[in-house]
PDB file of C-alpha atoms in Angstrom:
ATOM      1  CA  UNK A   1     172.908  54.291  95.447  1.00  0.00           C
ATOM      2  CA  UNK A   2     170.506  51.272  96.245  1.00  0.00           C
ATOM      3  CA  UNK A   3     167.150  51.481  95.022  1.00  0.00           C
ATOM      4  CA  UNK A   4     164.351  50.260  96.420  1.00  0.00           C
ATOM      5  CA  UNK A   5     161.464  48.932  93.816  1.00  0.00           C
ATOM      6  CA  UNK A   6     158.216  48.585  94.640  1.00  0.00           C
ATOM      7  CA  UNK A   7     156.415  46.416  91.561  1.00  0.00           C
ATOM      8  CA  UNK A   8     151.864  47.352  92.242  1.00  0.00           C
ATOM      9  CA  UNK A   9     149.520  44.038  91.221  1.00  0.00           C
ATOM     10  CA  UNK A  10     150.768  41.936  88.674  1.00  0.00           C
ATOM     11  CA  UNK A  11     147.740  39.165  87.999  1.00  0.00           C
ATOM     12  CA  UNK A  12     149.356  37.299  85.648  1.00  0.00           C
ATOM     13  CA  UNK A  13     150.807  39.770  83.366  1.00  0.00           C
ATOM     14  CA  UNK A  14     154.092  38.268  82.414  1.00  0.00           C
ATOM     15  CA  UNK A  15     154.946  40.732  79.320  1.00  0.00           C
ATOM     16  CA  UNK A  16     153.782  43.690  80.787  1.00  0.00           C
ATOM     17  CA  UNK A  17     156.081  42.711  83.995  1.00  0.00           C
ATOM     18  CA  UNK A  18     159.204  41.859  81.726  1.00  0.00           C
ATOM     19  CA  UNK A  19     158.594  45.358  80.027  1.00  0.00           C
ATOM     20  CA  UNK A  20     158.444  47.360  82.889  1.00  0.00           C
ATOM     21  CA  UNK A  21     161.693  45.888  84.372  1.00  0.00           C
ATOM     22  CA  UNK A  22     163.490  46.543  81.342  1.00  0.00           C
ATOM     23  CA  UNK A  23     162.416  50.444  81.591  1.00  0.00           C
ATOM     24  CA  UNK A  24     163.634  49.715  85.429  1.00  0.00           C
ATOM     25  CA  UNK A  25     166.918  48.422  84.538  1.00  0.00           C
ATOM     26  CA  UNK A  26     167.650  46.362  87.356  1.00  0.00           C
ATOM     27  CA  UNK A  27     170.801  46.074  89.245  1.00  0.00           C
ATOM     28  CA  UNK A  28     172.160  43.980  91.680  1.00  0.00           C
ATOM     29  CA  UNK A  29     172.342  46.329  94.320  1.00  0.00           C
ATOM     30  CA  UNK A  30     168.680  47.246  94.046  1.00  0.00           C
ATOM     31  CA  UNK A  31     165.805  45.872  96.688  1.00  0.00           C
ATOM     32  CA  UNK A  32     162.712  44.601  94.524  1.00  0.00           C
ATOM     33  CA  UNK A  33     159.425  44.517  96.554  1.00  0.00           C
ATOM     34  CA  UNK A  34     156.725  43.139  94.556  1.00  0.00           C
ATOM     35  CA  UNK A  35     153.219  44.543  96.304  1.00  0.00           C
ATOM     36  CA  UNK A  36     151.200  41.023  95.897  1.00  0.00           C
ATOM     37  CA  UNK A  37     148.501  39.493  93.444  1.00  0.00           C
ATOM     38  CA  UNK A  38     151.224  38.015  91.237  1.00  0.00           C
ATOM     39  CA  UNK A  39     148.152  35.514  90.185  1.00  0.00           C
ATOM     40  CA  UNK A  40     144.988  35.285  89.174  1.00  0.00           C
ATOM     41  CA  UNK A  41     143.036  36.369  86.005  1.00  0.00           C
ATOM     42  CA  UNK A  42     145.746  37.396  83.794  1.00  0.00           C
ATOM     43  CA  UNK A  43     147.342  35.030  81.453  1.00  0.00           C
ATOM     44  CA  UNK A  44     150.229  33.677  82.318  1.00  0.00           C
ATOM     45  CA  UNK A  45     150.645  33.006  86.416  1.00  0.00           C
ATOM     46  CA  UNK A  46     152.910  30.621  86.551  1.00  0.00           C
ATOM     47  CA  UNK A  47     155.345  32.631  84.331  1.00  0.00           C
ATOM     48  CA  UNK A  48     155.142  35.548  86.980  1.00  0.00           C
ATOM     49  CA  UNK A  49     155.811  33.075  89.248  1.00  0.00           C
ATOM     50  CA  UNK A  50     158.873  31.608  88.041  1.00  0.00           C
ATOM     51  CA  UNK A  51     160.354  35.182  86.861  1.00  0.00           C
ATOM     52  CA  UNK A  52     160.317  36.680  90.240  1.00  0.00           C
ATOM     53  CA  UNK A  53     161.695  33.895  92.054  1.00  0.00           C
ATOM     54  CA  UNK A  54     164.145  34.004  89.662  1.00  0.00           C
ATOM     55  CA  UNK A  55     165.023  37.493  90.234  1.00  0.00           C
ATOM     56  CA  UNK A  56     165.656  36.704  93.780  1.00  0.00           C
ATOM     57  CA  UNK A  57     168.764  35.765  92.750  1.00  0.00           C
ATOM     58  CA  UNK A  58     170.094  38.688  91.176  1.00  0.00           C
ATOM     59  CA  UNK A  59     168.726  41.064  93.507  1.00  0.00           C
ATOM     60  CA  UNK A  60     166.777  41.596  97.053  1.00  0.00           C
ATOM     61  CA  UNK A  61     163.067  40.312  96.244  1.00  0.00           C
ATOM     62  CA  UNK A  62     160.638  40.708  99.227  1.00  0.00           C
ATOM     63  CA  UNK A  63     157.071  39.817  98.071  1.00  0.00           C
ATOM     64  CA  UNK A  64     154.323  41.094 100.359  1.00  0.00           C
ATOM     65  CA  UNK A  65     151.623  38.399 100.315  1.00  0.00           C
ATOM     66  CA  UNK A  66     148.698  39.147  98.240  1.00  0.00           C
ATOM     67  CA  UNK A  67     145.061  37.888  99.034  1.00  0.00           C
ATOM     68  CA  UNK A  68     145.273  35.461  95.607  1.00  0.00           C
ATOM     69  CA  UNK A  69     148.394  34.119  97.207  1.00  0.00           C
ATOM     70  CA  UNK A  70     146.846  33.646 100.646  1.00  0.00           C
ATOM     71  CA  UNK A  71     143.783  31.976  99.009  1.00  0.00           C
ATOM     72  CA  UNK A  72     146.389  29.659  96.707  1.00  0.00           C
ATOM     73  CA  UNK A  73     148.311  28.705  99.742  1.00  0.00           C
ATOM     74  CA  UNK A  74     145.309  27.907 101.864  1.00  0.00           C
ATOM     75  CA  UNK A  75     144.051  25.672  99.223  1.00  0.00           C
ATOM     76  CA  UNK A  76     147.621  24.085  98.857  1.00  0.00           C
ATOM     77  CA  UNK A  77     147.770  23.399 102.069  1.00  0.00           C
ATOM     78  CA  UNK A  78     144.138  21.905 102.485  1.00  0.00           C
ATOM     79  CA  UNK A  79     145.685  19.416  99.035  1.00  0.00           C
ATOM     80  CA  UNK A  80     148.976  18.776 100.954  1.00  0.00           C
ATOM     81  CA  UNK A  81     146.440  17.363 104.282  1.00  0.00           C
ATOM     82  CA  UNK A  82     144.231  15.831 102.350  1.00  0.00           C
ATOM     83  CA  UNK A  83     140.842  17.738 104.435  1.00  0.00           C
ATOM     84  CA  UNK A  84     138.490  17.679 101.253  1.00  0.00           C
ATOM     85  CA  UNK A  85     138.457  21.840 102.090  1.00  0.00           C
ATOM     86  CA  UNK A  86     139.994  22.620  98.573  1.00  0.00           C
ATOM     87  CA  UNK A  87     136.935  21.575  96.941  1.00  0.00           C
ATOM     88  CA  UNK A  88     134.335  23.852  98.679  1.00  0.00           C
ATOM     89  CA  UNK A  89     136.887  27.014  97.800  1.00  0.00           C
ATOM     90  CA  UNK A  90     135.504  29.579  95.322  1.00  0.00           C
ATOM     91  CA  UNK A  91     137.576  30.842  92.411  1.00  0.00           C
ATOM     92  CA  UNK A  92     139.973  28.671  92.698  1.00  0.00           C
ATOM     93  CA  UNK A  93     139.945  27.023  88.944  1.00  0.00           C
ATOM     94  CA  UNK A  94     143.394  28.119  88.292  1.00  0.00           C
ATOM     95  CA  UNK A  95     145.188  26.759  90.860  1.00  0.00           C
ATOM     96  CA  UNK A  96     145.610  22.862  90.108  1.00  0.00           C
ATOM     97  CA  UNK A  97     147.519  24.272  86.879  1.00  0.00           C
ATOM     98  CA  UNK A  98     149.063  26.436  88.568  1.00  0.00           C
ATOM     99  CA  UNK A  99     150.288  24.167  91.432  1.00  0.00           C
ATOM    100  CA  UNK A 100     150.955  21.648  89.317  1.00  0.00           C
ATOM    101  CA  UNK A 101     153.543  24.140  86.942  1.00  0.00           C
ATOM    102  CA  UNK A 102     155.507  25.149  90.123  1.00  0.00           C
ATOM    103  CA  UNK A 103     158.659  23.750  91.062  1.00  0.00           C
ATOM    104  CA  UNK A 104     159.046  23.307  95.415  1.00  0.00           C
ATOM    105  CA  UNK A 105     161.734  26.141  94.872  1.00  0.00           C
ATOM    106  CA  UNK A 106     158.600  28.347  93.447  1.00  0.00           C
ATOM    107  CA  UNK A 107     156.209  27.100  95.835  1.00  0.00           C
ATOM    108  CA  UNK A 108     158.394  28.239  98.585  1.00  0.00           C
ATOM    109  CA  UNK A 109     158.956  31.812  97.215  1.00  0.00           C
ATOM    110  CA  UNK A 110     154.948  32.195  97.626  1.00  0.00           C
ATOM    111  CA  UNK A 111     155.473  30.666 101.074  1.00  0.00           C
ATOM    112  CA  UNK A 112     157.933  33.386 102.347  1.00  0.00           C
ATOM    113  CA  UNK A 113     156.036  36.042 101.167  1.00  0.00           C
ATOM    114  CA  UNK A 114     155.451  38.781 103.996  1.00  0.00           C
ATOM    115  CA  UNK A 115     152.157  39.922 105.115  1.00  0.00           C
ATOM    116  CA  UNK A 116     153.661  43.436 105.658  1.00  0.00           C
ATOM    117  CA  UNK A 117     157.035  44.644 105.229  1.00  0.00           C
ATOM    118  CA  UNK A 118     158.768  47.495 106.934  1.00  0.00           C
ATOM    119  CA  UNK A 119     161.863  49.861 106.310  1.00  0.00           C
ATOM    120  CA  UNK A 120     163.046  52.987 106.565  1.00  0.00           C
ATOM    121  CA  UNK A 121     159.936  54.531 107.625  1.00  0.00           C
ATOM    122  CA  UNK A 122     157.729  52.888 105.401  1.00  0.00           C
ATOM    123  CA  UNK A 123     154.921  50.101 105.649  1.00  0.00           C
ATOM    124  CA  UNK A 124     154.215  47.598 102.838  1.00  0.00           C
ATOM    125  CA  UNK A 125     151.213  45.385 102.701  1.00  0.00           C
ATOM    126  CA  UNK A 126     148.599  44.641 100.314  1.00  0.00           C
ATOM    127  CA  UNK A 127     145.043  45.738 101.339  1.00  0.00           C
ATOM    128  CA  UNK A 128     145.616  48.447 104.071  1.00  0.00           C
ATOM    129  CA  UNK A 129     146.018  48.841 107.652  1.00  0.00           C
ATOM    130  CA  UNK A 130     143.297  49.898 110.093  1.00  0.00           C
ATOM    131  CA  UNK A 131     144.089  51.526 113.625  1.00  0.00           C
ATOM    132  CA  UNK A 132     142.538  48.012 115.020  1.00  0.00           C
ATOM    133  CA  UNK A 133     145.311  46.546 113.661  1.00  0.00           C
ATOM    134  CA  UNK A 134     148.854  46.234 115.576  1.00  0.00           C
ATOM    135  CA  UNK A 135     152.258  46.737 114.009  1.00  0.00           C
ATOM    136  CA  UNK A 136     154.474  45.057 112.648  1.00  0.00           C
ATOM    137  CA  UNK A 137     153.315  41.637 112.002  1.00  0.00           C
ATOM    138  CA  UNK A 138     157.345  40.440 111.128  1.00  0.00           C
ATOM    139  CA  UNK A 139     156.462  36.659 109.891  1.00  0.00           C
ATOM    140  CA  UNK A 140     155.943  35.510 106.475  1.00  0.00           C
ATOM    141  CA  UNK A 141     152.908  33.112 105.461  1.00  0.00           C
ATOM    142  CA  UNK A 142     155.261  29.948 105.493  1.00  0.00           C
ATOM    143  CA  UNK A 143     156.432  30.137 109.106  1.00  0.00           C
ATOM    144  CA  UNK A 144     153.031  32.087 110.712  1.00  0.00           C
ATOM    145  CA  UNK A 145     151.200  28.743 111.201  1.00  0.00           C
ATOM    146  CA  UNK A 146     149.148  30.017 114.419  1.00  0.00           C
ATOM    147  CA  UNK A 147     148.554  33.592 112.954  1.00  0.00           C
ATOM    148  CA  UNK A 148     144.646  34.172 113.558  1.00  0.00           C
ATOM    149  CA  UNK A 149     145.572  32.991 117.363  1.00  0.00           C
ATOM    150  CA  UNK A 150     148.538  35.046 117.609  1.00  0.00           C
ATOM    151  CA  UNK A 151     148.058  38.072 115.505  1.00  0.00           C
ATOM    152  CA  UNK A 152     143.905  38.935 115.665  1.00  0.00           C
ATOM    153  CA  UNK A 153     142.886  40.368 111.883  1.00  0.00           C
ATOM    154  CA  UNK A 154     146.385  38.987 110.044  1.00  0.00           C
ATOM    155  CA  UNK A 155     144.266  37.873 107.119  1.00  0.00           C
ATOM    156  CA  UNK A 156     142.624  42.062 106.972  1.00  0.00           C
ATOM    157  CA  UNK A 157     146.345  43.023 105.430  1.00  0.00           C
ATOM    158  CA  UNK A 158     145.699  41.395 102.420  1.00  0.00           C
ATOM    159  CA  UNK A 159     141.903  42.661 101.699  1.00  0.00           C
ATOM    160  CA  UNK A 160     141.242  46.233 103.483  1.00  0.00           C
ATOM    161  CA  UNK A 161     139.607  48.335 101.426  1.00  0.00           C
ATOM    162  CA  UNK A 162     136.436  50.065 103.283  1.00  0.00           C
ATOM    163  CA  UNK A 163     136.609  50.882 106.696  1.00  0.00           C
ATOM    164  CA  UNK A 164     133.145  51.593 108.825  1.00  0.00           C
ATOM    165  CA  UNK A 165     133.406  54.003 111.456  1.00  0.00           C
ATOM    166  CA  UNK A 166     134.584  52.460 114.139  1.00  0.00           C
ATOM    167  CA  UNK A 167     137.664  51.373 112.096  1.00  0.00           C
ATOM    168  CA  UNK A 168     136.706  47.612 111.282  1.00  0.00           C
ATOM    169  CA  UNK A 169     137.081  45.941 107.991  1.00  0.00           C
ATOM    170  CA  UNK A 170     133.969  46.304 105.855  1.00  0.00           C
ATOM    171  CA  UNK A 171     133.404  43.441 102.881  1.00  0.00           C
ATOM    172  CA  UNK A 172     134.118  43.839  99.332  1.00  0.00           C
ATOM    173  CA  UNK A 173     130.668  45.838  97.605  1.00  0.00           C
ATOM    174  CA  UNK A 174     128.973  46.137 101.300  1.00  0.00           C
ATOM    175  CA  UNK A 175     130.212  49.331 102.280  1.00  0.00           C
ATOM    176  CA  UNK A 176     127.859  51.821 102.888  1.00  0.00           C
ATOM    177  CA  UNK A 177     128.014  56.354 102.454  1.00  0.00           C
ATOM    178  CA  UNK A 178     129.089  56.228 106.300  1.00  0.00           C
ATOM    179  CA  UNK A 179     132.302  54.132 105.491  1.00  0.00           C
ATOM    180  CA  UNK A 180     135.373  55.229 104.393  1.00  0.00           C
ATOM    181  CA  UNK A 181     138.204  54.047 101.693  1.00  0.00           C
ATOM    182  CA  UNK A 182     141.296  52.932 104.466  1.00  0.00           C
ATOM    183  CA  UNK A 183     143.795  55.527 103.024  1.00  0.00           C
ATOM    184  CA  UNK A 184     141.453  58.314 102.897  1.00  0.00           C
ATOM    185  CA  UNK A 185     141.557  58.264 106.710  1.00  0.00           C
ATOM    186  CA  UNK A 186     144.946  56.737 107.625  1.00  0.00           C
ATOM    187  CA  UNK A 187     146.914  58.937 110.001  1.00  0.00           C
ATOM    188  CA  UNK A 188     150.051  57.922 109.215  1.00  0.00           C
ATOM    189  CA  UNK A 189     150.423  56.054 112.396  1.00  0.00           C
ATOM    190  CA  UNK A 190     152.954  53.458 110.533  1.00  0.00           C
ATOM    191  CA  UNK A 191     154.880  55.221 108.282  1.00  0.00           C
ATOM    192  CA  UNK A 192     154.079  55.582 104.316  1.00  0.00           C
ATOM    193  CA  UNK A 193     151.965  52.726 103.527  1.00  0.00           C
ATOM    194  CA  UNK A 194     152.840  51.699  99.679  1.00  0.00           C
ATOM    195  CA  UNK A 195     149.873  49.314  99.126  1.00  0.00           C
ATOM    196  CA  UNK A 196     148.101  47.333  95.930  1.00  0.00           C
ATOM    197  CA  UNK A 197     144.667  45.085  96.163  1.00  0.00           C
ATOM    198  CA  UNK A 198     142.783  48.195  95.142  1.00  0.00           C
ATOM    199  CA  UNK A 199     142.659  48.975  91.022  1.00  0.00           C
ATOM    200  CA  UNK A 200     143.325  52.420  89.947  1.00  0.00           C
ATOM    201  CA  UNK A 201     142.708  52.828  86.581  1.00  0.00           C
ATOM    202  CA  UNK A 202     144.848  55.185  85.748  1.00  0.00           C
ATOM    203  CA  UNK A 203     148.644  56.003  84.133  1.00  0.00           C
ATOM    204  CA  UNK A 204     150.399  56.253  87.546  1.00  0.00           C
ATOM    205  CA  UNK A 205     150.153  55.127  90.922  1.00  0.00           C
ATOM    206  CA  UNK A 206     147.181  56.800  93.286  1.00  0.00           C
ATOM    207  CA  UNK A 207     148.653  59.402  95.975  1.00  0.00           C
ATOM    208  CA  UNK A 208     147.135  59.804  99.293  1.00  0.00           C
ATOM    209  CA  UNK A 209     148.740  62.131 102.181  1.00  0.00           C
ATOM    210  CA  UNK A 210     149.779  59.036 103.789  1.00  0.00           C
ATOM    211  CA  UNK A 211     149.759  56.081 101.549  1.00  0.00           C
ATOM    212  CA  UNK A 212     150.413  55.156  97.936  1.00  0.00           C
ATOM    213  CA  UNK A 213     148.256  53.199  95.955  1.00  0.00           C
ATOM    214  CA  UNK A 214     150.220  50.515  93.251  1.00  0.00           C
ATOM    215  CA  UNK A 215     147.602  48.923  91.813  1.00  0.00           C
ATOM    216  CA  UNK A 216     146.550  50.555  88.077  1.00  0.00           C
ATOM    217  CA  UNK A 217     145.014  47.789  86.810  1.00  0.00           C
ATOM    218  CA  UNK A 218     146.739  46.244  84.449  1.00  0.00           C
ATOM    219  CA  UNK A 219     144.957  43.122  84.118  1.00  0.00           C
ATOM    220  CA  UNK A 220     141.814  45.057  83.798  1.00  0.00           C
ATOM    221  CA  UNK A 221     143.282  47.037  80.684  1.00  0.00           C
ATOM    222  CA  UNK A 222     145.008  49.767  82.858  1.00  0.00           C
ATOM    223  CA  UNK A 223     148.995  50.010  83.317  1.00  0.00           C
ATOM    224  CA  UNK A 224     151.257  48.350  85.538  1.00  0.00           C
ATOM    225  CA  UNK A 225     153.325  50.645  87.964  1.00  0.00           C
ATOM    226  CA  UNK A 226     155.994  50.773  89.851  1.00  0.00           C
ATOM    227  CA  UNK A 227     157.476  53.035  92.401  1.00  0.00           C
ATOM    228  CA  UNK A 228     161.268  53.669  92.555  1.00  0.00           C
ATOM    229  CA  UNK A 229     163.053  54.835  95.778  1.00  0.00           C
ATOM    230  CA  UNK A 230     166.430  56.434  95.646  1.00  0.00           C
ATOM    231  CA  UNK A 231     167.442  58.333  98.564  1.00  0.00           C
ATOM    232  CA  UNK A 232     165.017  61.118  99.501  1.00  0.00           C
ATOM    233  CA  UNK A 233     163.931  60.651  95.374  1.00  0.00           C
ATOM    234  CA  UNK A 234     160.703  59.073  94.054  1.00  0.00           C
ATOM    235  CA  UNK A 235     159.408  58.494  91.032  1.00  0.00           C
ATOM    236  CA  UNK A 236     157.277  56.403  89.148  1.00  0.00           C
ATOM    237  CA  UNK A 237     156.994  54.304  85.995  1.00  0.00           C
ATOM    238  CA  UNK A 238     154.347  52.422  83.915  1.00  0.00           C
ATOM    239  CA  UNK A 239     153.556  50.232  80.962  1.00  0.00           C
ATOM    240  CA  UNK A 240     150.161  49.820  79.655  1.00  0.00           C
ATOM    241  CA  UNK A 241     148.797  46.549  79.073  1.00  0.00           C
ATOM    242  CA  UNK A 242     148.683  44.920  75.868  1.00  0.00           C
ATOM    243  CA  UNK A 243     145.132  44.079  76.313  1.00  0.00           C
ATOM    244  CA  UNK A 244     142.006  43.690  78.788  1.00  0.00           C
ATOM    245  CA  UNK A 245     142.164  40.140  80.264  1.00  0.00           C
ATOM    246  CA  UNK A 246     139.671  40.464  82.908  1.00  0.00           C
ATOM    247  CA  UNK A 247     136.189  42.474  83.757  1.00  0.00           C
ATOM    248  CA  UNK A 248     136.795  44.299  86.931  1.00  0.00           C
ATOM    249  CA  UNK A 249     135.057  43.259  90.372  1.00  0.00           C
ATOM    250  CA  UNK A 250     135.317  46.616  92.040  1.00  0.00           C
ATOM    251  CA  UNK A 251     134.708  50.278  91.440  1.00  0.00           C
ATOM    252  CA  UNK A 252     137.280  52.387  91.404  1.00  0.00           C
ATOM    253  CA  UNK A 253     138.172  54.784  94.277  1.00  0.00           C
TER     254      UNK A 253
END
């Protein structure tokens, strides 16, 4: 039977990625879905890079776009147009190397990442989902080019965390005790939501009623997870990281 894969935050963490696919065992018939963040912080992005696109051709690979690939592809594009724009973007100090190891092949994998993915039942995206925000949203990064015009709060997918009370998006350390964590109050509304942006530090992925956390922060010294769907199975696997490559921005839920 056809299993479908769902790989949490990656960052950069080439060995710990090639280890946890071996325990996987790929097979052709399987459906890979890898959650977003392949970059950033960990030590080796453009090997991530080149690994999953080249997995996409022995199996299914979706890739649900990530707010460190959003951020890379903004700045690529601003470089490709020649604005200036690049240079005023924060945290970018990876990305000329990173651009600059990428074949066009590579740079278009990032391109056709999704900003949500659905099947079966399920939702995939990278932050959360908020009630403000209306299903699906079909169209990858590459061919979206009027997305803030056409789909209001796009962009939220790939960085919901807090939510205030009237269900809008609440920035990164400014949430206050009357705000909530997304999947502590998601209804469901959209199916399972299998989700990563948000570090769990711990062994396994995080299980709310309606959502699964993928994240376990690998890159900050935790494990990196994946889910495996088989049917009506599920289960999970990890690897811990060989080391901590990065000081965490964000408590922990």
């Amino acid at each position: 039977m056809a299993r479908n894969i769902i790989v949490g935050d990656v960052h950069g963490c080439l060995e710990e990625l090639e280890e946890l696919l071996t325990l996987i065992k790929l097979e052709s018939t399987d459906h890979l879905v890898l959650i977003g963040d392949l970059i950033d912080r960990g030590p080796d992005a453009p090997g991530v890079v080149k690994k999953c696109a080249q997995l996409s051709q022995c199996c299914a690979v979706t890739l649900i776009l990530g707010n460190h690939e959003e951020k890379l592809l903004r700045y690529l594009k601003h470089l490709r147009r020649k604005t200036g724009i690049e240079q005023q973007m924060k945290g970018t100090e990876e990305f000329p190397q990173l651009i600059q190891a990428l074949t066009e092949e590579e740079h278009a994998f990032l391109e056709n990442a999704y900003y949500s993915y659905q099947f079966e039942g399920l939702t995939l995206v990278h932050g959360g989902v908020s009630k403000r925000l209306k299903f699906p949203f079909p169209a990858t990064y590459k061919v979206d080019t009027h997305a803030p015009k056409d789909y209001p709060g796009l962009d939220l997918l790939t960085k919901i965390r807090y939510l205030n009370p009237d269900g809008n998006f609440v920035s990164l350390n400014e949430e206050g005790p009357e705000d909530a964590y997304w999947a502590e109050v998601y209804d469901g509304s959209y199916g399972h939501v299998y989700f990563g942006h948000q570090p769990f530090m711990q062994e396994h992925p995080k299980c709310f009623e309606n959502a699964t956390g993928l994240d376990t922060g690998c890159v900050y010294g935790g494990w990196l997870s994946a889910a495996i769907l088989e049917g009506n199975t599920r289960s999970f696997v990890s690897v811990k990281a060989k080391k901590t490559y990065a000081n965490q921005l964000s408590s922990n839920i």
